[in-house]
Amino acid sequence: MKHLFAAVLMLALSVMPGLAQDARSGEVTQTIQSQLDAFQKDDFSKAFTYASPTIKRLFGSPDRFGAMVRNGFPMVWRPSEVQFLEFKDVGGRISQTVLFRDANGVPTVLEYFMIKTPTGWQIDGVQRVEQPDVAV
């Protein structure tokens, strides 16, 4: 019986890091999706709540933040499709890669950089991921 308990305990401990990553991945995805939902409603005040303190300081107001998204990232403001791709934890730096298609079906891949704050996960930056030219 002791051996069975030890085996079950070892199995549980080996699975726990994967479960923790799955939980973080789900929380990160939910944060990004919640911001996307706010953009769909043109609720830039709500969308701004998902930005990190650094991003909030950089833009200063929900209206300036919203203007940047509308003008610089229209595929995020009005996507025709969103696919969550790779979740990464590299040395504690968390990122989520997301594929967007704009209204014309043109794909853009963005990497979201995330930070954990006392109020939950927040978006600390976004950058385009250059993709090789392939037929889509």
mmCIF file of N, CA and C in Angstrom:
data_model
loop_
_atom_site.group_PDB
_atom_site.id
_atom_site.type_symbol
_atom_site.label_atom_id
_atom_site.label_comp_id
_atom_site.label_asym_id
_atom_site.label_seq_id
_atom_site.Cartn_x
_atom_site.Cartn_y
_atom_site.Cartn_z
ATOM 1 N N MET A 1 0.825 -1.188 0.000
ATOM 2 C CA MET A 1 0.000 0.000 0.000
ATOM 3 C C MET A 1 0.868 1.251 0.000
ATOM 4 N N LYS A 2 1.985 1.228 0.770
ATOM 5 C CA LYS A 2 2.876 2.372 0.813
ATOM 6 C C LYS A 2 3.444 2.673 -0.567
ATOM 7 N N HIS A 3 3.763 1.605 -1.314
ATOM 8 C CA HIS A 3 4.336 1.795 -2.645
ATOM 9 C C HIS A 3 3.317 2.419 -3.595
ATOM 10 N N LEU A 4 2.066 2.028 -3.469
ATOM 11 C CA LEU A 4 1.015 2.593 -4.314
ATOM 12 C C LEU A 4 0.840 4.078 -3.992
ATOM 13 N N PHE A 5 0.806 4.410 -2.703
ATOM 14 C CA PHE A 5 0.671 5.809 -2.300
ATOM 15 C C PHE A 5 1.850 6.623 -2.828
ATOM 16 N N ALA A 6 3.054 6.108 -2.715
ATOM 17 C CA ALA A 6 4.252 6.810 -3.186
ATOM 18 C C ALA A 6 4.188 7.009 -4.696
ATOM 19 N N ALA A 7 3.733 6.001 -5.415
ATOM 20 C CA ALA A 7 3.632 6.112 -6.872
ATOM 21 C C ALA A 7 2.602 7.164 -7.269
ATOM 22 N N VAL A 8 1.469 7.175 -6.588
ATOM 23 C CA VAL A 8 0.424 8.160 -6.880
ATOM 24 C C VAL A 8 0.927 9.565 -6.547
ATOM 25 N N LEU A 9 1.618 9.714 -5.430
ATOM 26 C CA LEU A 9 2.163 11.006 -5.039
ATOM 27 C C LEU A 9 3.188 11.491 -6.061
ATOM 28 N N MET A 10 4.066 10.631 -6.506
ATOM 29 C CA MET A 10 5.085 10.997 -7.506
ATOM 30 C C MET A 10 4.406 11.431 -8.812
ATOM 31 N N LEU A 11 3.376 10.705 -9.227
ATOM 32 C CA LEU A 11 2.652 11.051 -10.442
ATOM 33 C C LEU A 11 1.984 12.416 -10.293
ATOM 34 N N ALA A 12 1.356 12.651 -9.161
ATOM 35 C CA ALA A 12 0.684 13.935 -8.920
ATOM 36 C C ALA A 12 1.686 15.082 -8.951
ATOM 37 N N LEU A 13 2.826 14.909 -8.328
ATOM 38 C CA LEU A 13 3.836 15.961 -8.305
ATOM 39 C C LEU A 13 4.417 16.222 -9.686
ATOM 40 N N SER A 14 4.532 15.188 -10.501
ATOM 41 C CA SER A 14 5.068 15.384 -11.849
ATOM 42 C C SER A 14 4.072 16.095 -12.753
ATOM 43 N N VAL A 15 2.782 15.987 -12.478
ATOM 44 C CA VAL A 15 1.745 16.615 -13.282
ATOM 45 C C VAL A 15 1.494 18.059 -12.843
ATOM 46 N N MET A 16 1.769 18.391 -11.586
ATOM 47 C CA MET A 16 1.437 19.711 -11.041
ATOM 48 C C MET A 16 2.039 20.880 -11.818
ATOM 49 N N PRO A 17 3.325 20.845 -12.237
ATOM 50 C CA PRO A 17 3.828 21.984 -13.006
ATOM 51 C C PRO A 17 3.036 22.213 -14.287
ATOM 52 N N GLY A 18 2.633 21.158 -14.961
ATOM 53 C CA GLY A 18 1.813 21.282 -16.162
ATOM 54 C C GLY A 18 0.450 21.874 -15.855
ATOM 55 N N LEU A 19 -0.127 21.483 -14.722
ATOM 56 C CA LEU A 19 -1.421 22.035 -14.323
ATOM 57 C C LEU A 19 -1.305 23.519 -14.008
ATOM 58 N N ALA A 20 -0.216 23.899 -13.348
ATOM 59 C CA ALA A 20 -0.005 25.315 -13.036
ATOM 60 C C ALA A 20 0.130 26.121 -14.317
ATOM 61 N N GLN A 21 0.875 25.596 -15.303
ATOM 62 C CA GLN A 21 1.025 26.304 -16.573
ATOM 63 C C GLN A 21 -0.311 26.377 -17.290
ATOM 64 N N ASP A 22 -1.091 25.289 -17.275
ATOM 65 C CA ASP A 22 -2.410 25.305 -17.910
ATOM 66 C C ASP A 22 -3.308 26.352 -17.268
ATOM 67 N N ALA A 23 -3.251 26.480 -15.946
ATOM 68 C CA ALA A 23 -4.068 27.470 -15.248
ATOM 69 C C ALA A 23 -3.639 28.876 -15.645
ATOM 70 N N ARG A 24 -2.330 29.122 -15.662
ATOM 71 C CA ARG A 24 -1.843 30.451 -16.062
ATOM 72 C C ARG A 24 -2.219 30.741 -17.503
ATOM 73 N N SER A 25 -2.064 29.760 -18.371
ATOM 74 C CA SER A 25 -2.408 29.942 -19.779
ATOM 75 C C SER A 25 -3.878 30.321 -19.926
ATOM 76 N N GLY A 26 -4.741 29.650 -19.199
ATOM 77 C CA GLY A 26 -6.167 29.965 -19.240
ATOM 78 C C GLY A 26 -6.465 31.359 -18.721
ATOM 79 N N GLU A 27 -5.791 31.763 -17.652
ATOM 80 C CA GLU A 27 -5.989 33.102 -17.090
ATOM 81 C C GLU A 27 -5.490 34.174 -18.055
ATOM 82 N N VAL A 28 -4.341 33.936 -18.669
ATOM 83 C CA VAL A 28 -3.775 34.881 -19.643
ATOM 84 C C VAL A 28 -4.701 35.002 -20.849
ATOM 85 N N THR A 29 -5.150 33.876 -21.369
ATOM 86 C CA THR A 29 -6.062 33.884 -22.510
ATOM 87 C C THR A 29 -7.335 34.639 -22.167
ATOM 88 N N GLN A 30 -7.865 34.433 -20.982
ATOM 89 C CA GLN A 30 -9.091 35.119 -20.563
ATOM 90 C C GLN A 30 -8.883 36.627 -20.480
ATOM 91 N N THR A 31 -7.721 37.053 -19.990
ATOM 92 C CA THR A 31 -7.422 38.488 -19.916
ATOM 93 C C THR A 31 -7.405 39.108 -21.308
ATOM 94 N N ILE A 32 -6.695 38.464 -22.230
ATOM 95 C CA ILE A 32 -6.618 38.986 -23.598
ATOM 96 C C ILE A 32 -8.003 38.988 -24.232
ATOM 97 N N GLN A 33 -8.750 37.897 -24.070
ATOM 98 C CA GLN A 33 -10.090 37.810 -24.659
ATOM 99 C C GLN A 33 -11.014 38.875 -24.075
ATOM 100 N N SER A 34 -10.893 39.132 -22.777
ATOM 101 C CA SER A 34 -11.723 40.162 -22.144
ATOM 102 C C SER A 34 -11.422 41.538 -22.728
ATOM 103 N N GLN A 35 -10.138 41.808 -22.982
ATOM 104 C CA GLN A 35 -9.806 43.089 -23.609
ATOM 105 C C GLN A 35 -10.363 43.142 -25.028
ATOM 106 N N LEU A 36 -10.262 42.052 -25.772
ATOM 107 C CA LEU A 36 -10.813 42.012 -27.133
ATOM 108 C C LEU A 36 -12.320 42.230 -27.114
ATOM 109 N N ASP A 37 -13.000 41.637 -26.147
ATOM 110 C CA ASP A 37 -14.454 41.826 -26.014
ATOM 111 C C ASP A 37 -14.783 43.291 -25.758
ATOM 112 N N ALA A 38 -13.974 43.951 -24.925
ATOM 113 C CA ALA A 38 -14.193 45.377 -24.649
ATOM 114 C C ALA A 38 -13.973 46.208 -25.914
ATOM 115 N N PHE A 39 -12.950 45.861 -26.700
ATOM 116 C CA PHE A 39 -12.725 46.579 -27.964
ATOM 117 C C PHE A 39 -13.923 46.443 -28.899
ATOM 118 N N GLN A 40 -14.517 45.250 -28.942
ATOM 119 C CA GLN A 40 -15.672 45.024 -29.818
ATOM 120 C C GLN A 40 -16.828 45.958 -29.473
ATOM 121 N N LYS A 41 -16.910 46.360 -28.217
ATOM 122 C CA LYS A 41 -17.982 47.255 -27.757
ATOM 123 C C LYS A 41 -17.529 48.714 -27.730
ATOM 124 N N ASP A 42 -16.330 48.983 -28.255
ATOM 125 C CA ASP A 42 -15.729 50.321 -28.179
ATOM 126 C C ASP A 42 -15.679 50.829 -26.744
ATOM 127 N N ASP A 43 -15.525 49.915 -25.803
ATOM 128 C CA ASP A 43 -15.429 50.264 -24.389
ATOM 129 C C ASP A 43 -13.950 50.362 -24.027
ATOM 130 N N PHE A 44 -13.334 51.489 -24.421
ATOM 131 C CA PHE A 44 -11.904 51.645 -24.225
ATOM 132 C C PHE A 44 -11.543 51.804 -22.753
ATOM 133 N N SER A 45 -12.473 52.302 -21.950
ATOM 134 C CA SER A 45 -12.218 52.385 -20.505
ATOM 135 C C SER A 45 -12.044 50.981 -19.930
ATOM 136 N N LYS A 46 -12.907 50.058 -20.311
ATOM 137 C CA LYS A 46 -12.807 48.669 -19.839
ATOM 138 C C LYS A 46 -11.551 48.012 -20.408
ATOM 139 N N ALA A 47 -11.296 48.210 -21.704
ATOM 140 C CA ALA A 47 -10.109 47.618 -22.333
ATOM 141 C C ALA A 47 -8.836 48.091 -21.635
ATOM 142 N N PHE A 48 -8.823 49.346 -21.209
ATOM 143 C CA PHE A 48 -7.666 49.943 -20.553
ATOM 144 C C PHE A 48 -7.374 49.274 -19.214
ATOM 145 N N THR A 49 -8.402 48.712 -18.569
ATOM 146 C CA THR A 49 -8.195 48.054 -17.270
ATOM 147 C C THR A 49 -7.329 46.802 -17.392
ATOM 148 N N TYR A 50 -7.227 46.238 -18.586
ATOM 149 C CA TYR A 50 -6.421 45.034 -18.798
ATOM 150 C C TYR A 50 -4.966 45.363 -19.138
ATOM 151 N N ALA A 51 -4.654 46.655 -19.257
ATOM 152 C CA ALA A 51 -3.289 47.091 -19.541
ATOM 153 C C ALA A 51 -2.509 47.207 -18.233
ATOM 154 N N SER A 52 -1.215 46.939 -18.321
ATOM 155 C CA SER A 52 -0.344 47.025 -17.146
ATOM 156 C C SER A 52 -0.164 48.477 -16.722
ATOM 157 N N PRO A 53 0.315 48.685 -15.502
ATOM 158 C CA PRO A 53 0.597 50.054 -15.056
ATOM 159 C C PRO A 53 1.538 50.807 -16.005
ATOM 160 N N THR A 54 2.510 50.120 -16.560
ATOM 161 C CA THR A 54 3.439 50.755 -17.500
ATOM 162 C C THR A 54 2.707 51.253 -18.743
ATOM 163 N N ILE A 55 1.836 50.436 -19.296
ATOM 164 C CA ILE A 55 1.070 50.827 -20.487
ATOM 165 C C ILE A 55 0.124 51.971 -20.133
ATOM 166 N N LYS A 56 -0.488 51.917 -18.972
ATOM 167 C CA LYS A 56 -1.393 53.000 -18.553
ATOM 168 C C LYS A 56 -0.640 54.320 -18.432
ATOM 169 N N ARG A 57 0.564 54.277 -17.870
ATOM 170 C CA ARG A 57 1.370 55.501 -17.764
ATOM 171 C C ARG A 57 1.764 56.007 -19.151
ATOM 172 N N LEU A 58 2.108 55.097 -20.037
ATOM 173 C CA LEU A 58 2.546 55.461 -21.384
ATOM 174 C C LEU A 58 1.452 56.197 -22.161
ATOM 175 N N PHE A 59 0.211 55.712 -22.076
ATOM 176 C CA PHE A 59 -0.880 56.306 -22.847
ATOM 177 C C PHE A 59 -1.685 57.337 -22.058
ATOM 178 N N GLY A 60 -1.721 57.212 -20.754
ATOM 179 C CA GLY A 60 -2.344 58.239 -19.934
ATOM 180 C C GLY A 60 -3.849 58.209 -19.826
ATOM 181 N N SER A 61 -4.545 57.774 -20.855
ATOM 182 C CA SER A 61 -6.009 57.764 -20.810
ATOM 183 C C SER A 61 -6.559 56.665 -21.704
ATOM 184 N N PRO A 62 -7.763 56.187 -21.388
ATOM 185 C CA PRO A 62 -8.402 55.176 -22.241
ATOM 186 C C PRO A 62 -8.612 55.681 -23.665
ATOM 187 N N ASP A 63 -8.914 56.967 -23.833
ATOM 188 C CA ASP A 63 -9.157 57.485 -25.182
ATOM 189 C C ASP A 63 -7.891 57.449 -26.042
ATOM 190 N N ARG A 64 -6.759 57.831 -25.475
ATOM 191 C CA ARG A 64 -5.499 57.780 -26.235
ATOM 192 C C ARG A 64 -5.103 56.333 -26.514
ATOM 193 N N PHE A 65 -5.343 55.467 -25.556
ATOM 194 C CA PHE A 65 -5.073 54.044 -25.741
ATOM 195 C C PHE A 65 -5.955 53.488 -26.867
ATOM 196 N N GLY A 66 -7.245 53.822 -26.834
ATOM 197 C CA GLY A 66 -8.174 53.365 -27.867
ATOM 198 C C GLY A 66 -7.790 53.861 -29.247
ATOM 199 N N ALA A 67 -7.356 55.120 -29.352
ATOM 200 C CA ALA A 67 -6.939 55.671 -30.642
ATOM 201 C C ALA A 67 -5.724 54.912 -31.177
ATOM 202 N N MET A 68 -4.782 54.570 -30.297
ATOM 203 C CA MET A 68 -3.616 53.805 -30.724
ATOM 204 C C MET A 68 -4.030 52.443 -31.261
ATOM 205 N N VAL A 69 -4.956 51.773 -30.592
ATOM 206 C CA VAL A 69 -5.388 50.447 -31.039
ATOM 207 C C VAL A 69 -6.130 50.559 -32.373
ATOM 208 N N ARG A 70 -7.077 51.487 -32.469
ATOM 209 C CA ARG A 70 -7.838 51.658 -33.727
ATOM 210 C C ARG A 70 -6.912 51.947 -34.900
ATOM 211 N N ASN A 71 -5.924 52.824 -34.691
ATOM 212 C CA ASN A 71 -5.051 53.235 -35.786
ATOM 213 C C ASN A 71 -3.876 52.288 -36.029
ATOM 214 N N GLY A 72 -3.317 51.733 -34.975
ATOM 215 C CA GLY A 72 -2.123 50.905 -35.117
ATOM 216 C C GLY A 72 -2.367 49.408 -35.169
ATOM 217 N N PHE A 73 -3.502 48.980 -34.610
ATOM 218 C CA PHE A 73 -3.816 47.550 -34.544
ATOM 219 C C PHE A 73 -5.290 47.305 -34.896
ATOM 220 N N PRO A 74 -5.712 47.703 -36.097
ATOM 221 C CA PRO A 74 -7.133 47.539 -36.441
ATOM 222 C C PRO A 74 -7.591 46.077 -36.413
ATOM 223 N N MET A 75 -6.648 45.152 -36.638
ATOM 224 C CA MET A 75 -7.006 43.730 -36.599
ATOM 225 C C MET A 75 -7.355 43.279 -35.185
ATOM 226 N N VAL A 76 -6.871 43.997 -34.178
ATOM 227 C CA VAL A 76 -7.204 43.703 -32.780
ATOM 228 C C VAL A 76 -8.530 44.370 -32.421
ATOM 229 N N TRP A 77 -8.727 45.568 -32.922
ATOM 230 C CA TRP A 77 -9.949 46.321 -32.639
ATOM 231 C C TRP A 77 -11.165 45.643 -33.277
ATOM 232 N N ARG A 78 -11.024 45.159 -34.501
ATOM 233 C CA ARG A 78 -12.138 44.522 -35.207
ATOM 234 C C ARG A 78 -11.672 43.257 -35.941
ATOM 235 N N PRO A 79 -11.315 42.214 -35.199
ATOM 236 C CA PRO A 79 -10.858 40.988 -35.860
ATOM 237 C C PRO A 79 -12.030 40.218 -36.466
ATOM 238 N N SER A 80 -11.740 39.540 -37.568
ATOM 239 C CA SER A 80 -12.742 38.612 -38.093
ATOM 240 C C SER A 80 -12.516 37.219 -37.516
ATOM 241 N N GLU A 81 -11.280 37.005 -36.996
ATOM 242 C CA GLU A 81 -10.949 35.707 -36.391
ATOM 243 C C GLU A 81 -9.809 35.908 -35.400
ATOM 244 N N VAL A 82 -9.849 35.144 -34.317
ATOM 245 C CA VAL A 82 -8.785 35.160 -33.300
ATOM 246 C C VAL A 82 -8.473 33.716 -32.933
ATOM 247 N N GLN A 83 -7.199 33.364 -32.977
ATOM 248 C CA GLN A 83 -6.763 32.035 -32.546
ATOM 249 C C GLN A 83 -5.612 32.196 -31.557
ATOM 250 N N PHE A 84 -5.757 31.606 -30.391
ATOM 251 C CA PHE A 84 -4.685 31.621 -29.406
ATOM 252 C C PHE A 84 -3.743 30.480 -29.742
ATOM 253 N N LEU A 85 -2.481 30.820 -29.920
ATOM 254 C CA LEU A 85 -1.486 29.842 -30.325
ATOM 255 C C LEU A 85 -0.619 29.455 -29.138
ATOM 256 N N GLU A 86 0.648 29.785 -29.160
ATOM 257 C CA GLU A 86 1.605 29.289 -28.167
ATOM 258 C C GLU A 86 1.662 30.154 -26.909
ATOM 259 N N PHE A 87 1.570 29.501 -25.760
ATOM 260 C CA PHE A 87 1.787 30.125 -24.448
ATOM 261 C C PHE A 87 3.215 29.805 -24.053
ATOM 262 N N LYS A 88 3.974 30.833 -23.643
ATOM 263 C CA LYS A 88 5.376 30.605 -23.291
ATOM 264 C C LYS A 88 5.691 31.186 -21.921
ATOM 265 N N ASP A 89 6.515 30.466 -21.197
ATOM 266 C CA ASP A 89 7.100 30.947 -19.953
ATOM 267 C C ASP A 89 8.592 30.722 -20.090
ATOM 268 N N VAL A 90 9.306 31.787 -20.432
ATOM 269 C CA VAL A 90 10.751 31.692 -20.605
ATOM 270 C C VAL A 90 11.399 32.496 -19.491
ATOM 271 N N GLY A 91 11.899 31.781 -18.500
ATOM 272 C CA GLY A 91 12.547 32.440 -17.378
ATOM 273 C C GLY A 91 11.630 33.376 -16.618
ATOM 274 N N GLY A 92 10.356 33.028 -16.542
ATOM 275 C CA GLY A 92 9.391 33.856 -15.826
ATOM 276 C C GLY A 92 8.768 34.948 -16.683
ATOM 277 N N ARG A 93 9.214 35.092 -17.920
ATOM 278 C CA ARG A 93 8.608 36.067 -18.845
ATOM 279 C C ARG A 93 7.491 35.336 -19.590
ATOM 280 N N ILE A 94 6.270 35.777 -19.336
ATOM 281 C CA ILE A 94 5.091 35.102 -19.869
ATOM 282 C C ILE A 94 4.644 35.794 -21.147
ATOM 283 N N SER A 95 4.386 35.006 -22.184
ATOM 284 C CA SER A 95 3.830 35.568 -23.405
ATOM 285 C C SER A 95 2.820 34.601 -24.012
ATOM 286 N N GLN A 96 1.936 35.182 -24.786
ATOM 287 C CA GLN A 96 0.894 34.421 -25.484
ATOM 288 C C GLN A 96 0.890 34.896 -26.929
ATOM 289 N N THR A 97 1.083 33.972 -27.855
ATOM 290 C CA THR A 97 1.045 34.294 -29.278
ATOM 291 C C THR A 97 -0.390 34.136 -29.768
ATOM 292 N N VAL A 98 -0.850 35.137 -30.539
ATOM 293 C CA VAL A 98 -2.231 35.156 -31.006
ATOM 294 C C VAL A 98 -2.245 35.478 -32.496
ATOM 295 N N LEU A 99 -3.015 34.702 -33.252
ATOM 296 C CA LEU A 99 -3.233 34.958 -34.679
ATOM 297 C C LEU A 99 -4.533 35.724 -34.839
ATOM 298 N N PHE A 100 -4.452 36.858 -35.524
ATOM 299 C CA PHE A 100 -5.633 37.660 -35.849
ATOM 300 C C PHE A 100 -5.811 37.673 -37.359
ATOM 301 N N ARG A 101 -7.053 37.703 -37.774
ATOM 302 C CA ARG A 101 -7.368 37.987 -39.176
ATOM 303 C C ARG A 101 -8.224 39.239 -39.170
ATOM 304 N N ASP A 102 -7.861 40.175 -40.050
ATOM 305 C CA ASP A 102 -8.625 41.418 -40.111
ATOM 306 C C ASP A 102 -9.887 41.220 -40.946
ATOM 307 N N ALA A 103 -10.608 42.281 -41.188
ATOM 308 C CA ALA A 103 -11.883 42.209 -41.918
ATOM 309 C C ALA A 103 -11.713 41.646 -43.329
ATOM 310 N N ASN A 104 -10.505 41.782 -43.888
ATOM 311 C CA ASN A 104 -10.232 41.257 -45.233
ATOM 312 C C ASN A 104 -9.619 39.861 -45.209
ATOM 313 N N GLY A 105 -9.493 39.276 -44.016
ATOM 314 C CA GLY A 105 -8.918 37.941 -43.886
ATOM 315 C C GLY A 105 -7.401 37.908 -43.843
ATOM 316 N N VAL A 106 -6.768 39.075 -43.793
ATOM 317 C CA VAL A 106 -5.308 39.144 -43.757
ATOM 318 C C VAL A 106 -4.825 38.750 -42.355
ATOM 319 N N PRO A 107 -3.913 37.759 -42.283
ATOM 320 C CA PRO A 107 -3.441 37.316 -40.971
ATOM 321 C C PRO A 107 -2.324 38.200 -40.414
ATOM 322 N N THR A 108 -2.342 38.367 -39.101
ATOM 323 C CA THR A 108 -1.269 39.028 -38.359
ATOM 324 C C THR A 108 -1.067 38.235 -37.075
ATOM 325 N N VAL A 109 0.177 37.932 -36.763
ATOM 326 C CA VAL A 109 0.494 37.231 -35.522
ATOM 327 C C VAL A 109 1.107 38.248 -34.556
ATOM 328 N N LEU A 110 0.550 38.284 -33.350
ATOM 329 C CA LEU A 110 1.035 39.185 -32.311
ATOM 330 C C LEU A 110 1.452 38.372 -31.096
ATOM 331 N N GLU A 111 2.485 38.843 -30.425
ATOM 332 C CA GLU A 111 2.895 38.240 -29.169
ATOM 333 C C GLU A 111 2.553 39.214 -28.053
ATOM 334 N N TYR A 112 1.728 38.743 -27.120
ATOM 335 C CA TYR A 112 1.314 39.522 -25.953
ATOM 336 C C TYR A 112 2.247 39.191 -24.803
ATOM 337 N N PHE A 113 2.825 40.223 -24.192
ATOM 338 C CA PHE A 113 3.668 40.041 -23.012
ATOM 339 C C PHE A 113 2.824 40.367 -21.795
ATOM 340 N N MET A 114 2.851 39.489 -20.811
ATOM 341 C CA MET A 114 1.943 39.560 -19.671
ATOM 342 C C MET A 114 2.706 39.702 -18.361
ATOM 343 N N ILE A 115 2.061 40.395 -17.409
ATOM 344 C CA ILE A 115 2.597 40.448 -16.048
ATOM 345 C C ILE A 115 1.471 40.122 -15.074
ATOM 346 N N LYS A 116 1.856 39.550 -13.955
ATOM 347 C CA LYS A 116 0.903 39.244 -12.886
ATOM 348 C C LYS A 116 0.917 40.415 -11.909
ATOM 349 N N THR A 117 -0.252 40.964 -11.626
ATOM 350 C CA THR A 117 -0.381 42.068 -10.676
ATOM 351 C C THR A 117 -1.318 41.619 -9.558
ATOM 352 N N PRO A 118 -1.443 42.409 -8.503
ATOM 353 C CA PRO A 118 -2.369 42.034 -7.429
ATOM 354 C C PRO A 118 -3.816 41.866 -7.904
ATOM 355 N N THR A 119 -4.164 42.510 -9.013
ATOM 356 C CA THR A 119 -5.538 42.390 -9.530
ATOM 357 C C THR A 119 -5.665 41.320 -10.611
ATOM 358 N N GLY A 120 -4.578 40.620 -10.925
ATOM 359 C CA GLY A 120 -4.622 39.561 -11.933
ATOM 360 C C GLY A 120 -3.642 39.829 -13.059
ATOM 361 N N TRP A 121 -3.769 39.073 -14.140
ATOM 362 C CA TRP A 121 -2.883 39.217 -15.289
ATOM 363 C C TRP A 121 -3.224 40.487 -16.046
ATOM 364 N N GLN A 122 -2.172 41.168 -16.505
ATOM 365 C CA GLN A 122 -2.356 42.369 -17.319
ATOM 366 C C GLN A 122 -1.400 42.328 -18.501
ATOM 367 N N ILE A 123 -1.799 43.032 -19.560
ATOM 368 C CA ILE A 123 -1.027 43.067 -20.799
ATOM 369 C C ILE A 123 0.036 44.152 -20.664
ATOM 370 N N ASP A 124 1.297 43.748 -20.837
ATOM 371 C CA ASP A 124 2.421 44.654 -20.636
ATOM 372 C C ASP A 124 3.094 45.049 -21.945
ATOM 373 N N GLY A 125 2.533 44.628 -23.049
ATOM 374 C CA GLY A 125 3.081 44.994 -24.352
ATOM 375 C C GLY A 125 2.649 43.986 -25.396
ATOM 376 N N VAL A 126 2.695 44.435 -26.636
ATOM 377 C CA VAL A 126 2.318 43.594 -27.776
ATOM 378 C C VAL A 126 3.295 43.901 -28.897
ATOM 379 N N GLN A 127 3.761 42.858 -29.571
ATOM 380 C CA GLN A 127 4.606 43.089 -30.737
ATOM 381 C C GLN A 127 4.209 42.145 -31.855
ATOM 382 N N ARG A 128 4.383 42.631 -33.073
ATOM 383 C CA ARG A 128 4.117 41.794 -34.245
ATOM 384 C C ARG A 128 5.192 40.728 -34.351
ATOM 385 N N VAL A 129 4.775 39.536 -34.767
ATOM 386 C CA VAL A 129 5.702 38.445 -35.015
ATOM 387 C C VAL A 129 5.793 38.302 -36.519
ATOM 388 N N GLU A 130 6.968 38.516 -37.038
ATOM 389 C CA GLU A 130 7.161 38.412 -38.484
ATOM 390 C C GLU A 130 6.975 36.950 -38.899
ATOM 391 N N GLN A 131 6.183 36.759 -39.934
ATOM 392 C CA GLN A 131 5.892 35.425 -40.437
ATOM 393 C C GLN A 131 6.460 35.281 -41.836
ATOM 394 N N PRO A 132 6.945 34.103 -42.186
ATOM 395 C CA PRO A 132 7.417 33.890 -43.557
ATOM 396 C C PRO A 132 6.233 33.982 -44.523
ATOM 397 N N ASP A 133 6.524 34.386 -45.744
ATOM 398 C CA ASP A 133 5.473 34.452 -46.756
ATOM 399 C C ASP A 133 5.032 33.043 -47.119
ATOM 400 N N VAL A 134 3.770 32.753 -46.879
ATOM 401 C CA VAL A 134 3.203 31.456 -47.243
ATOM 402 C C VAL A 134 1.799 31.707 -47.777
ATOM 403 N N ALA A 135 1.351 30.833 -48.623
ATOM 404 C CA ALA A 135 -0.018 30.939 -49.141
ATOM 405 C C ALA A 135 -0.989 30.623 -48.023
ATOM 406 N N VAL A 136 -1.977 31.472 -47.844
ATOM 407 C CA VAL A 136 -2.953 31.279 -46.773
ATOM 408 C C VAL A 136 -4.296 30.978 -47.371
#
